[in-house]
Amino acid sequence: MDTTLDWFLPYHFYPEVALFAFAGVYLYTTGLIRQRRAGVQVRVWPAISFYAGVLLIYAMMHTGMDYLAQYLFAGHRTQHLIIHHHAPLLLVLGGMGRVFPWALSSSTLAWLRWVGRSPLLVGPWRVVAHPFVAGVLFVGVIFVWMTPEAHFEVMLDIDLYRAMNVSMVITGVLFWSVMLDPFGRARGGFSFGLRLLLLWFVMLPQMFLGAYISLVNHEIYDVYDVCGRAFPIAAMTDQRIGGLLTWVPAAEMMAIVALLVLRLWMREDHEYGRALRERPA
Amino acid sequence: MKSEVRDSLHARSVVRRAAPALAGALAAVILVACGTDPELRTQDISGSLPDLELALERAPEETPVTEADYEGKVVALYFGFTHCPDYCPLTMARVGAAIDGIDPDLSDDVRVLFVSVDPERDAPEQLARYVSGFGEQFEGLRGDRRTLREITRRYRTTFSYGEPDEHGNYEVAHGTALYVFDREGEARLLARDDEPIDDLQHDLEVLLDSG
């Protein structure tokens, strides 16, 4: 943090972040190249979205941003906003499920399908991939890690800190992929209307938490005092900015995803409606 | 309508199945956060922070010191600077008072390491003079910026500097915690600046008595 270079290098080296970035870029790029060779149309916007998602997570975890996230409450809230809301949404919009299989050999794919069918995975997956559970997990991790006692512990113990950040990315990708599943009720998926309702229910507690943090007149997270701040800034100012970041942009993300869900809904309605109309009586 | 009912029934059964797992995860986090040794009064941080490890220079002679120099001692580590108007002198005075209350045979085994995060202004002589005012167990340690970044990163704390005013005075932001290591060099306690002196004394005695 003393030279410009420090801001571009990892403050802590996290193998999981390096592996994620490397594997993600490798699989997606190889997938795209093979799609192109096979004559499958390569979609530009999803690709841009995917790479942007990987880059954002890398930037939040492996640059000076991670330093700010550890020693400024507002920095921490920014990091989580990006790795929980924005970057996972970009990854999901990148259509990993369509591109990754192209990068894998047929035997690896067969093996993955075999593993994926194992009852040990199918049961738990059905539970966590249920929209209600995914929603509870999405907002639940925020509340668990924001409990003042847990928050203090996380900011001392580097392994807990890593676990926290991994949990933010995973629950983000899970929730957005469930919300943006193109299969609505007409095709055996989860109702688009209920998804909109669920988004609203997931938004509310985040808004209340953010409003509470930014509006109370006492310090909730003293760990940043105890461990020192990235630059001399008043504790209450830091807390208010962090609270606002939890409150406003997080709610905005819910609105953006609601629009994406509406788009999927209209598309399915249109196609399914046409199929119904064209069906011989 | 029917399928909505089925949806919500399905959802309910899923939630019921997931609830114990979620509750378990929550309980685990709370346990981790509050898993404290009942004997200790300040915050027990056993297992959260790494063992004592340092490579600094002791003021005023600038003798190189490492954790090996403190083997068998109970070590209290603090990051501060001698121009500090509030936290540093207050915390050091409290630690001094706590040590004064301990049986002298035992208190010989305590070392308070005051690591200066402002080596530009804290010349070796000045630092040594400053810490000696708090008691004989106090040592002033210095290091270059790089070494300081390493040790503060290790203990998940930091320091930063404000803009200098017209007299060249500047603010230094630093952590206010005192990290206490037991005789084996394991991180055990985190004491805040407002910790009651009695509690601090009590906990130091607990660590001195064990081993």
Short mmCIF file of C-alpha atoms in Angstrom, two decimals:
data_model
loop_
_atom_site.label_atom_id
_atom_site.label_comp_id
_atom_site.label_asym_id
_atom_site.label_seq_id
_atom_site.Cartn_x
_atom_site.Cartn_y
_atom_site.Cartn_z
CA MET A 1 0.00 0.00 0.00
CA ASP A 2 3.11 2.11 -0.06
CA THR A 3 3.76 1.97 -3.79
CA THR A 4 1.42 2.04 -6.78
CA LEU A 5 2.36 -1.54 -7.58
CA ASP A 6 1.04 -2.66 -4.18
CA TRP A 7 -2.46 -1.71 -5.32
CA PHE A 8 -2.28 -4.08 -8.30
CA LEU A 9 -0.86 -7.08 -6.48
CA PRO A 10 -2.73 -9.43 -4.12
CA TYR A 11 -2.66 -8.24 -0.50
CA HIS A 12 -3.11 -11.87 0.52
CA PHE A 13 -2.64 -14.67 -1.97
CA TYR A 14 -5.73 -16.90 -2.08
CA PRO A 15 -5.24 -20.15 -4.05
CA GLU A 16 -9.00 -20.49 -4.50
CA VAL A 17 -9.21 -17.12 -6.25
CA ALA A 18 -6.27 -17.89 -8.55
CA LEU A 19 -7.76 -21.30 -9.37
CA PHE A 20 -11.21 -19.85 -10.00
CA ALA A 21 -9.88 -17.17 -12.37
CA PHE A 22 -7.59 -19.56 -14.20
CA ALA A 23 -10.10 -22.42 -14.55
CA GLY A 24 -12.93 -20.05 -15.46
CA VAL A 25 -11.03 -18.28 -18.22
CA TYR A 26 -9.48 -21.52 -19.50
CA LEU A 27 -12.76 -23.44 -19.70
CA TYR A 28 -14.75 -20.58 -21.18
CA THR A 29 -12.13 -19.65 -23.77
CA THR A 30 -11.52 -23.25 -24.82
CA GLY A 31 -15.29 -23.73 -25.03
CA LEU A 32 -15.67 -20.68 -27.26
CA ILE A 33 -12.84 -21.76 -29.58
CA ARG A 34 -14.30 -25.24 -29.98
CA GLN A 35 -17.81 -23.85 -30.51
CA ARG A 36 -16.46 -21.69 -33.28
CA ARG A 37 -14.60 -24.57 -34.88
CA ALA A 38 -17.74 -26.68 -34.77
CA GLY A 39 -19.66 -23.93 -36.54
CA VAL A 40 -21.79 -23.03 -33.50
CA GLN A 41 -22.50 -19.32 -33.39
CA VAL A 42 -20.38 -17.66 -30.70
CA ARG A 43 -22.41 -15.16 -28.69
CA VAL A 44 -20.45 -12.01 -27.98
CA TRP A 45 -22.41 -10.37 -25.16
CA PRO A 46 -22.55 -13.41 -22.90
CA ALA A 47 -18.79 -13.81 -23.41
CA ILE A 48 -18.12 -10.20 -22.45
CA SER A 49 -20.36 -10.64 -19.44
CA PHE A 50 -18.57 -13.78 -18.29
CA TYR A 51 -15.06 -12.32 -18.59
CA ALA A 52 -16.20 -9.14 -16.83
CA GLY A 53 -17.56 -11.26 -13.96
CA VAL A 54 -14.28 -13.14 -13.55
CA LEU A 55 -12.28 -9.92 -13.77
CA LEU A 56 -14.45 -8.22 -11.14
CA ILE A 57 -14.08 -11.08 -8.66
CA TYR A 58 -10.34 -11.20 -9.27
CA ALA A 59 -10.05 -7.42 -8.82
CA MET A 60 -12.05 -7.49 -5.60
CA MET A 61 -10.04 -10.35 -4.10
CA HIS A 62 -6.55 -10.09 -5.52
CA THR A 63 -5.64 -6.40 -5.59
CA GLY A 64 -5.45 -3.51 -3.15
CA MET A 65 -9.25 -3.70 -3.05
CA ASP A 66 -8.90 -6.67 -0.71
CA TYR A 67 -6.75 -4.51 1.56
CA LEU A 68 -9.46 -1.84 1.65
CA ALA A 69 -12.07 -4.54 2.27
CA GLN A 70 -10.19 -5.69 5.36
CA TYR A 71 -9.53 -2.29 6.85
CA LEU A 72 -12.52 -0.16 5.89
CA PHE A 73 -16.14 -1.04 6.52
CA ALA A 74 -17.19 0.75 3.32
CA GLY A 75 -14.46 -1.17 1.46
CA HIS A 76 -15.76 -4.43 2.87
CA ARG A 77 -19.34 -3.61 1.81
CA THR A 78 -18.14 -2.67 -1.69
CA GLN A 79 -16.28 -5.95 -2.00
CA HIS A 80 -19.34 -7.92 -0.97
CA LEU A 81 -21.69 -5.96 -3.19
CA ILE A 82 -19.53 -6.89 -6.17
CA ILE A 83 -18.72 -10.51 -5.31
CA HIS A 84 -22.25 -11.31 -4.11
CA HIS A 85 -24.45 -9.31 -6.48
CA HIS A 86 -22.74 -7.92 -9.59
CA ALA A 87 -20.04 -10.43 -10.53
CA PRO A 88 -22.19 -13.56 -9.99
CA LEU A 89 -24.93 -12.01 -12.14
CA LEU A 90 -22.41 -11.38 -14.92
CA LEU A 91 -21.13 -14.96 -14.62
CA VAL A 92 -24.67 -16.33 -14.87
CA LEU A 93 -25.50 -14.11 -17.86
CA GLY A 94 -22.32 -15.48 -19.45
CA GLY A 95 -24.08 -18.84 -19.88
CA MET A 96 -21.32 -20.99 -18.35
CA GLY A 97 -23.50 -24.09 -18.64
CA ARG A 98 -23.68 -23.71 -22.43
CA VAL A 99 -19.98 -23.02 -23.00
CA PHE A 100 -18.08 -25.10 -20.41
CA PRO A 101 -19.15 -28.52 -21.74
CA TRP A 102 -17.43 -27.72 -25.05
CA ALA A 103 -14.11 -27.42 -23.22
CA LEU A 104 -14.35 -30.88 -21.68
CA SER A 105 -13.60 -34.21 -23.29
CA SER A 106 -16.52 -36.57 -23.80
CA SER A 107 -15.18 -38.96 -21.16
CA THR A 108 -14.88 -36.12 -18.58
CA LEU A 109 -18.41 -35.02 -19.44
CA ALA A 110 -19.70 -38.57 -19.07
CA TRP A 111 -17.95 -38.88 -15.73
CA LEU A 112 -19.38 -35.51 -14.53
CA ARG A 113 -22.88 -36.61 -15.58
CA TRP A 114 -22.41 -39.87 -13.70
CA VAL A 115 -21.24 -37.99 -10.56
CA GLY A 116 -24.11 -35.53 -10.99
CA ARG A 117 -26.62 -38.38 -10.93
CA SER A 118 -25.33 -39.72 -7.61
CA PRO A 119 -28.03 -39.58 -4.93
CA LEU A 120 -25.48 -37.99 -2.59
CA LEU A 121 -25.54 -34.91 -4.81
CA VAL A 122 -29.02 -34.99 -6.29
CA GLY A 123 -30.82 -34.70 -2.95
CA PRO A 124 -28.86 -31.74 -1.52
CA TRP A 125 -28.85 -30.07 -4.93
CA ARG A 126 -32.65 -30.27 -5.17
CA VAL A 127 -32.82 -28.58 -1.78
CA VAL A 128 -30.38 -25.71 -2.37
CA ALA A 129 -31.54 -25.13 -5.94
CA HIS A 130 -35.11 -24.60 -4.82
CA PRO A 131 -35.78 -20.90 -5.37
CA PHE A 132 -36.95 -20.32 -1.78
CA VAL A 133 -33.89 -22.01 -0.30
CA ALA A 134 -31.53 -20.26 -2.74
CA GLY A 135 -33.16 -16.94 -1.76
CA VAL A 136 -32.85 -17.68 1.96
CA LEU A 137 -29.21 -18.67 1.48
CA PHE A 138 -28.51 -15.56 -0.59
CA VAL A 139 -29.78 -13.17 2.03
CA GLY A 140 -28.89 -15.46 4.93
CA VAL A 141 -25.14 -15.33 4.33
CA ILE A 142 -25.30 -11.53 4.50
CA PHE A 143 -26.96 -11.64 7.90
CA VAL A 144 -24.76 -14.40 9.30
CA TRP A 145 -21.50 -12.65 8.43
CA MET A 146 -22.85 -9.23 9.45
CA THR A 147 -23.64 -10.38 12.98
CA PRO A 148 -21.26 -8.15 14.95
CA GLU A 149 -19.63 -11.07 16.83
CA ALA A 150 -19.19 -13.14 13.67
CA HIS A 151 -17.94 -10.09 11.82
CA PHE A 152 -15.26 -9.48 14.42
CA GLU A 153 -14.11 -13.08 14.28
CA VAL A 154 -14.00 -13.05 10.46
CA MET A 155 -11.82 -9.98 10.40
CA LEU A 156 -9.29 -11.69 12.70
CA ASP A 157 -9.25 -15.20 11.26
CA ILE A 158 -8.02 -15.26 7.68
CA ASP A 159 -9.48 -18.71 6.99
CA LEU A 160 -12.94 -17.63 8.11
CA TYR A 161 -12.55 -14.54 5.96
CA ARG A 162 -11.80 -16.71 2.96
CA ALA A 163 -14.76 -18.98 3.73
CA MET A 164 -16.99 -15.91 3.97
CA ASN A 165 -15.96 -14.61 0.57
CA VAL A 166 -16.33 -18.00 -1.10
CA SER A 167 -19.82 -18.31 0.41
CA MET A 168 -20.75 -14.91 -1.03
CA VAL A 169 -19.77 -15.89 -4.58
CA ILE A 170 -21.40 -19.33 -4.43
CA THR A 171 -24.73 -18.16 -3.02
CA GLY A 172 -24.72 -15.29 -5.53
CA VAL A 173 -24.22 -17.58 -8.53
CA LEU A 174 -26.76 -20.05 -7.13
CA PHE A 175 -29.50 -17.49 -6.55
CA TRP A 176 -29.09 -15.67 -9.86
CA SER A 177 -28.96 -18.88 -11.87
CA VAL A 178 -32.17 -20.07 -10.20
CA MET A 179 -33.83 -16.69 -10.79
CA LEU A 180 -32.74 -16.58 -14.44
CA ASP A 181 -33.58 -20.16 -15.37
CA PRO A 182 -35.32 -19.68 -18.75
CA PHE A 183 -37.80 -22.47 -17.95
CA GLY A 184 -40.90 -21.02 -16.36
CA ARG A 185 -43.96 -22.87 -15.11
CA ALA A 186 -45.23 -23.44 -18.64
CA ARG A 187 -42.19 -25.64 -19.21
CA GLY A 188 -42.01 -27.31 -15.81
CA GLY A 189 -39.80 -24.70 -14.11
CA PHE A 190 -40.46 -22.29 -11.27
CA SER A 191 -43.17 -19.67 -11.82
CA PHE A 192 -41.88 -16.28 -13.00
CA GLY A 193 -44.48 -14.49 -10.89
CA LEU A 194 -43.29 -16.20 -7.72
CA ARG A 195 -39.72 -15.32 -8.68
CA LEU A 196 -40.61 -11.63 -8.75
CA LEU A 197 -42.23 -11.98 -5.34
CA LEU A 198 -39.18 -13.81 -4.05
CA LEU A 199 -36.85 -11.09 -5.36
CA TRP A 200 -38.89 -8.58 -3.41
CA PHE A 201 -38.67 -10.67 -0.24
CA VAL A 202 -34.92 -11.01 -0.69
CA MET A 203 -34.55 -7.28 -1.26
CA LEU A 204 -36.43 -6.11 1.81
CA PRO A 205 -34.17 -7.52 4.57
CA GLN A 206 -31.09 -6.15 2.77
CA MET A 207 -32.68 -2.71 2.64
CA PHE A 208 -33.62 -2.85 6.32
CA LEU A 209 -30.14 -3.98 7.30
CA GLY A 210 -28.49 -1.29 5.17
CA ALA A 211 -30.83 1.39 6.49
CA TYR A 212 -30.21 0.29 10.06
CA ILE A 213 -26.42 0.29 9.67
CA SER A 214 -26.34 3.69 8.01
CA LEU A 215 -28.86 5.40 10.29
CA VAL A 216 -28.01 4.27 13.84
CA ASN A 217 -25.93 6.62 15.93
CA HIS A 218 -23.56 4.15 17.48
CA GLU A 219 -20.73 2.08 16.13
CA ILE A 220 -21.79 -1.49 15.33
CA TYR A 221 -18.59 -2.94 13.90
CA ASP A 222 -15.71 -1.86 16.13
CA VAL A 223 -13.31 -4.35 14.54
CA TYR A 224 -12.19 -1.64 12.11
CA ASP A 225 -11.15 0.54 15.07
CA VAL A 226 -9.49 -2.32 16.84
CA CYS A 227 -7.56 -3.43 13.74
CA GLY A 228 -6.89 -0.02 12.21
CA ARG A 229 -8.33 1.67 9.15
CA ALA A 230 -6.85 1.90 5.67
CA PHE A 231 -6.83 5.67 6.01
CA PRO A 232 -7.79 8.08 8.78
CA ILE A 233 -11.58 8.41 8.44
CA ALA A 234 -14.19 8.82 11.18
CA ALA A 235 -15.71 5.51 12.26
CA MET A 236 -19.30 6.76 11.88
CA THR A 237 -18.65 8.12 8.37
CA ASP A 238 -17.23 4.77 7.37
CA GLN A 239 -20.24 2.96 8.85
CA ARG A 240 -22.78 5.25 7.15
CA ILE A 241 -21.17 4.80 3.72
CA GLY A 242 -21.04 1.03 4.25
CA GLY A 243 -24.70 1.00 5.29
CA LEU A 244 -25.74 2.98 2.23
CA LEU A 245 -23.84 0.52 0.02
CA THR A 246 -25.78 -2.33 1.60
CA TRP A 247 -29.04 -0.47 1.21
CA VAL A 248 -29.27 1.25 -2.20
CA PRO A 249 -27.15 -0.57 -4.83
CA ALA A 250 -28.21 -3.98 -3.47
CA ALA A 251 -31.85 -3.03 -3.90
CA GLU A 252 -31.10 -1.73 -7.37
CA MET A 253 -29.67 -5.11 -8.33
CA MET A 254 -32.94 -6.75 -7.32
CA ALA A 255 -34.81 -4.36 -9.65
CA ILE A 256 -32.44 -5.14 -12.53
CA VAL A 257 -32.87 -8.88 -12.07
CA ALA A 258 -36.64 -8.40 -11.82
CA LEU A 259 -36.52 -6.81 -15.29
CA LEU A 260 -34.50 -9.76 -16.60
CA VAL A 261 -37.07 -12.16 -15.12
CA LEU A 262 -39.88 -10.18 -16.77
CA ARG A 263 -38.11 -10.49 -20.08
CA LEU A 264 -37.82 -14.28 -19.69
CA TRP A 265 -41.49 -14.38 -18.69
CA MET A 266 -42.65 -12.45 -21.74
CA ARG A 267 -40.52 -14.58 -24.01
CA GLU A 268 -41.89 -17.83 -22.65
CA ASP A 269 -45.42 -16.47 -22.68
CA HIS A 270 -45.02 -15.44 -26.27
CA GLU A 271 -43.56 -18.75 -27.44
CA TYR A 272 -45.75 -20.96 -25.30
CA GLY A 273 -48.84 -18.95 -26.18
CA ARG A 274 -48.07 -19.29 -29.87
CA ALA A 275 -47.54 -23.01 -29.49
CA LEU A 276 -50.94 -23.27 -27.79
CA ARG A 277 -52.66 -21.24 -30.50
CA GLU A 278 -51.09 -23.23 -33.28
CA ARG A 279 -51.97 -26.55 -31.72
CA PRO A 280 -54.66 -28.26 -33.78
CA ALA A 281 -57.95 -28.29 -31.90
CA MET B 1 -53.99 -22.79 -8.81
CA LYS B 2 -53.44 -26.41 -8.00
CA SER B 3 -49.85 -26.33 -9.05
CA GLU B 4 -49.26 -23.18 -7.03
CA VAL B 5 -50.46 -25.03 -3.98
CA ARG B 6 -48.17 -27.86 -4.93
CA ASP B 7 -45.32 -25.42 -5.42
CA SER B 8 -45.76 -23.93 -2.02
CA LEU B 9 -46.21 -27.34 -0.38
CA HIS B 10 -43.05 -28.51 -2.08
CA ALA B 11 -41.29 -25.35 -0.98
CA ARG B 12 -42.41 -25.87 2.58
CA SER B 13 -41.14 -29.41 2.71
CA VAL B 14 -37.85 -28.30 1.21
CA VAL B 15 -37.52 -25.52 3.74
CA ARG B 16 -38.30 -27.97 6.51
CA ARG B 17 -35.61 -30.30 5.26
CA ALA B 18 -33.09 -27.48 4.90
CA ALA B 19 -33.93 -25.78 8.19
CA PRO B 20 -31.83 -28.04 10.46
CA ALA B 21 -28.82 -27.61 8.18
CA LEU B 22 -29.23 -23.84 8.15
CA ALA B 23 -29.73 -23.72 11.89
CA GLY B 24 -26.66 -25.90 12.32
CA ALA B 25 -24.55 -23.61 10.16
CA LEU B 26 -25.76 -20.59 12.09
CA ALA B 27 -25.05 -22.25 15.41
CA ALA B 28 -21.57 -23.20 14.23
CA VAL B 29 -20.80 -19.61 13.30
CA ILE B 30 -22.13 -18.32 16.60
CA LEU B 31 -20.14 -20.95 18.50
CA VAL B 32 -17.00 -20.01 16.63
CA ALA B 33 -17.67 -16.35 17.35
CA CYS B 34 -18.35 -16.88 21.02
CA GLY B 35 -16.26 -19.95 21.80
CA THR B 36 -14.40 -18.36 24.66
CA ASP B 37 -12.43 -19.76 27.53
CA PRO B 38 -14.60 -19.11 30.61
CA GLU B 39 -11.48 -18.43 32.62
CA LEU B 40 -10.50 -15.44 30.52
CA ARG B 41 -12.14 -12.04 30.77
CA THR B 42 -10.79 -10.21 27.74
CA GLN B 43 -11.47 -11.59 24.28
CA ASP B 44 -10.18 -15.11 23.75
CA ILE B 45 -8.76 -15.34 20.21
CA SER B 46 -7.17 -18.79 20.44
CA GLY B 47 -6.95 -20.30 16.96
CA SER B 48 -7.91 -17.10 15.15
CA LEU B 49 -4.50 -15.52 14.75
CA PRO B 50 -1.13 -17.12 13.96
CA ASP B 51 1.62 -17.76 16.53
CA LEU B 52 4.09 -15.08 17.50
CA GLU B 53 6.58 -14.48 14.71
CA LEU B 54 8.60 -11.34 14.18
CA ALA B 55 11.88 -9.99 12.85
CA LEU B 56 12.39 -6.45 14.15
CA GLU B 57 15.02 -4.32 15.87
CA ARG B 58 15.00 -3.46 19.54
CA ALA B 59 15.53 0.19 20.44
CA PRO B 60 17.83 1.87 21.23
CA GLU B 61 20.74 -0.41 20.18
CA GLU B 62 18.83 -1.73 17.15
CA THR B 63 19.53 -5.32 18.17
CA PRO B 64 17.75 -7.74 15.83
CA VAL B 65 15.06 -9.71 17.67
CA THR B 66 12.83 -12.64 16.66
CA GLU B 67 10.19 -14.69 18.46
CA ALA B 68 13.03 -16.89 19.77
CA ASP B 69 14.09 -14.02 22.06
CA TYR B 70 10.74 -14.29 23.85
CA GLU B 71 10.56 -18.04 24.34
CA GLY B 72 8.74 -18.95 27.51
CA LYS B 73 7.49 -15.39 28.02
CA VAL B 74 3.97 -14.07 27.92
CA VAL B 75 4.13 -11.44 25.19
CA ALA B 76 1.78 -8.49 24.67
CA LEU B 77 2.13 -6.99 21.20
CA TYR B 78 1.00 -3.48 20.36
CA PHE B 79 1.29 -1.37 17.21
CA GLY B 80 1.56 2.36 17.93
CA PHE B 81 3.72 5.48 17.66
CA THR B 82 5.26 7.79 20.22
CA HIS B 83 3.48 10.95 18.98
CA CYS B 84 0.13 9.24 19.56
CA PRO B 85 -2.00 11.57 21.67
CA ASP B 86 -4.59 9.12 22.95
CA TYR B 87 -4.75 5.35 22.46
CA CYS B 88 -1.08 4.42 22.76
CA PRO B 89 -0.16 6.17 26.03
CA LEU B 90 -3.49 5.20 27.62
CA THR B 91 -3.26 1.56 26.62
CA MET B 92 0.40 1.31 27.64
CA ALA B 93 -0.37 2.94 30.99
CA ARG B 94 -3.19 0.43 31.56
CA VAL B 95 -0.96 -2.51 30.70
CA GLY B 96 1.70 -1.08 33.01
CA ALA B 97 -0.81 -0.82 35.83
CA ALA B 98 -2.01 -4.38 35.21
CA ILE B 99 1.57 -5.69 35.32
CA ASP B 100 2.28 -3.74 38.53
CA GLY B 101 -0.51 -5.71 40.17
CA ILE B 102 1.05 -9.07 39.35
CA ASP B 103 3.39 -10.91 41.72
CA PRO B 104 6.90 -9.61 40.80
CA ASP B 105 8.26 -13.17 40.45
CA LEU B 106 5.74 -13.79 37.70
CA SER B 107 5.65 -10.37 36.11
CA ASP B 108 9.32 -10.78 35.13
CA ASP B 109 8.04 -13.18 32.49
CA VAL B 110 5.86 -10.61 30.75
CA ARG B 111 7.14 -8.63 27.77
CA VAL B 112 5.23 -5.77 26.25
CA LEU B 113 6.42 -5.16 22.69
CA PHE B 114 5.55 -1.71 21.45
CA VAL B 115 6.08 -1.84 17.68
CA SER B 116 6.39 1.62 16.17
CA VAL B 117 4.40 2.03 12.95
CA ASP B 118 5.91 5.49 12.49
CA PRO B 119 9.65 4.69 12.23
CA GLU B 120 10.34 7.99 10.43
CA ARG B 121 9.59 10.02 13.54
CA ASP B 122 10.30 7.39 16.18
CA ALA B 123 14.09 7.42 16.33
CA PRO B 124 15.55 4.48 18.32
CA GLU B 125 16.53 6.61 21.35
CA GLN B 126 13.18 8.36 21.46
CA LEU B 127 11.28 5.09 21.22
CA ALA B 128 13.38 3.47 23.96
CA ARG B 129 12.88 6.48 26.23
CA TYR B 130 9.14 6.46 25.56
CA VAL B 131 8.53 2.81 26.41
CA SER B 132 10.82 2.76 29.44
CA GLY B 133 8.42 5.19 31.08
CA PHE B 134 5.75 2.49 31.31
CA GLY B 135 7.81 -0.20 33.05
CA GLU B 136 10.83 -2.44 32.71
CA GLN B 137 8.92 -5.13 30.82
CA PHE B 138 8.33 -2.73 27.93
CA GLU B 139 10.42 -2.86 24.78
CA GLY B 140 10.30 -0.58 21.75
CA LEU B 141 10.70 -2.36 18.42
CA ARG B 142 11.34 -0.90 15.00
CA GLY B 143 11.40 -2.13 11.44
CA ASP B 144 11.34 -0.75 7.93
CA ARG B 145 8.06 -0.13 6.13
CA ARG B 146 8.13 -3.51 4.40
CA THR B 147 8.73 -5.47 7.59
CA LEU B 148 5.97 -3.51 9.30
CA ARG B 149 3.54 -4.31 6.47
CA GLU B 150 4.39 -7.97 6.81
CA ILE B 151 3.88 -8.19 10.54
CA THR B 152 0.70 -6.10 10.52
CA ARG B 153 -0.73 -8.24 7.71
CA ARG B 154 0.07 -11.33 9.75
CA TYR B 155 -1.96 -10.02 12.69
CA ARG B 156 -4.65 -8.58 10.43
CA THR B 157 -4.10 -5.00 11.44
CA THR B 158 -2.81 -2.03 9.49
CA PHE B 159 -1.52 1.52 9.71
CA SER B 160 -1.72 4.55 7.47
CA TYR B 161 -0.70 8.18 7.51
CA GLY B 162 -2.71 11.38 7.13
CA GLU B 163 -1.54 14.49 5.28
CA PRO B 164 1.11 16.52 7.20
CA ASP B 165 0.03 20.00 8.44
CA GLU B 166 2.18 23.15 8.12
CA HIS B 167 4.37 21.99 11.04
CA GLY B 168 4.94 18.59 9.45
CA ASN B 169 2.72 16.85 11.98
CA TYR B 170 0.55 14.07 10.63
CA GLU B 171 -2.05 11.68 11.89
CA VAL B 172 -1.28 7.97 12.04
CA ALA B 173 -4.19 5.54 11.83
CA HIS B 174 -3.42 2.30 13.63
CA GLY B 175 -5.16 -0.58 15.39
CA THR B 176 -5.95 -0.18 19.05
CA ALA B 177 -5.77 -3.85 20.01
CA LEU B 178 -3.24 -5.46 22.32
CA TYR B 179 -2.46 -9.01 21.18
CA VAL B 180 -1.34 -11.34 23.96
CA PHE B 181 0.58 -14.55 23.31
CA ASP B 182 1.08 -17.33 25.86
CA ARG B 183 4.39 -18.88 26.89
CA GLU B 184 4.22 -21.21 23.88
CA GLY B 185 3.89 -18.26 21.52
CA GLU B 186 0.24 -18.93 20.69
CA ALA B 187 -2.09 -15.97 20.18
CA ARG B 188 -4.56 -16.10 23.06
CA LEU B 189 -6.09 -12.72 23.88
CA LEU B 190 -7.17 -9.53 22.28
CA ALA B 191 -7.54 -6.63 24.69
CA ARG B 192 -9.26 -3.43 23.62
CA ASP B 193 -8.16 0.01 24.73
CA ASP B 194 -10.99 0.27 27.28
CA GLU B 195 -10.40 -3.11 28.94
CA PRO B 196 -10.60 -2.84 32.76
CA ILE B 197 -7.13 -3.06 34.28
CA ASP B 198 -8.28 -5.81 36.67
CA ASP B 199 -9.41 -7.99 33.78
CA LEU B 200 -6.14 -7.48 31.98
CA GLN B 201 -4.17 -8.34 35.12
CA HIS B 202 -6.34 -11.40 35.73
CA ASP B 203 -5.86 -12.73 32.21
CA LEU B 204 -2.11 -12.11 32.20
CA GLU B 205 -1.92 -14.07 35.47
CA VAL B 206 -3.90 -16.93 33.93
CA LEU B 207 -1.47 -17.10 31.01
CA LEU B 208 1.56 -16.80 33.32
CA ASP B 209 0.27 -19.60 35.55
CA SER B 210 -0.33 -22.01 32.69
CA GLY B 211 3.01 -23.55 31.79
#
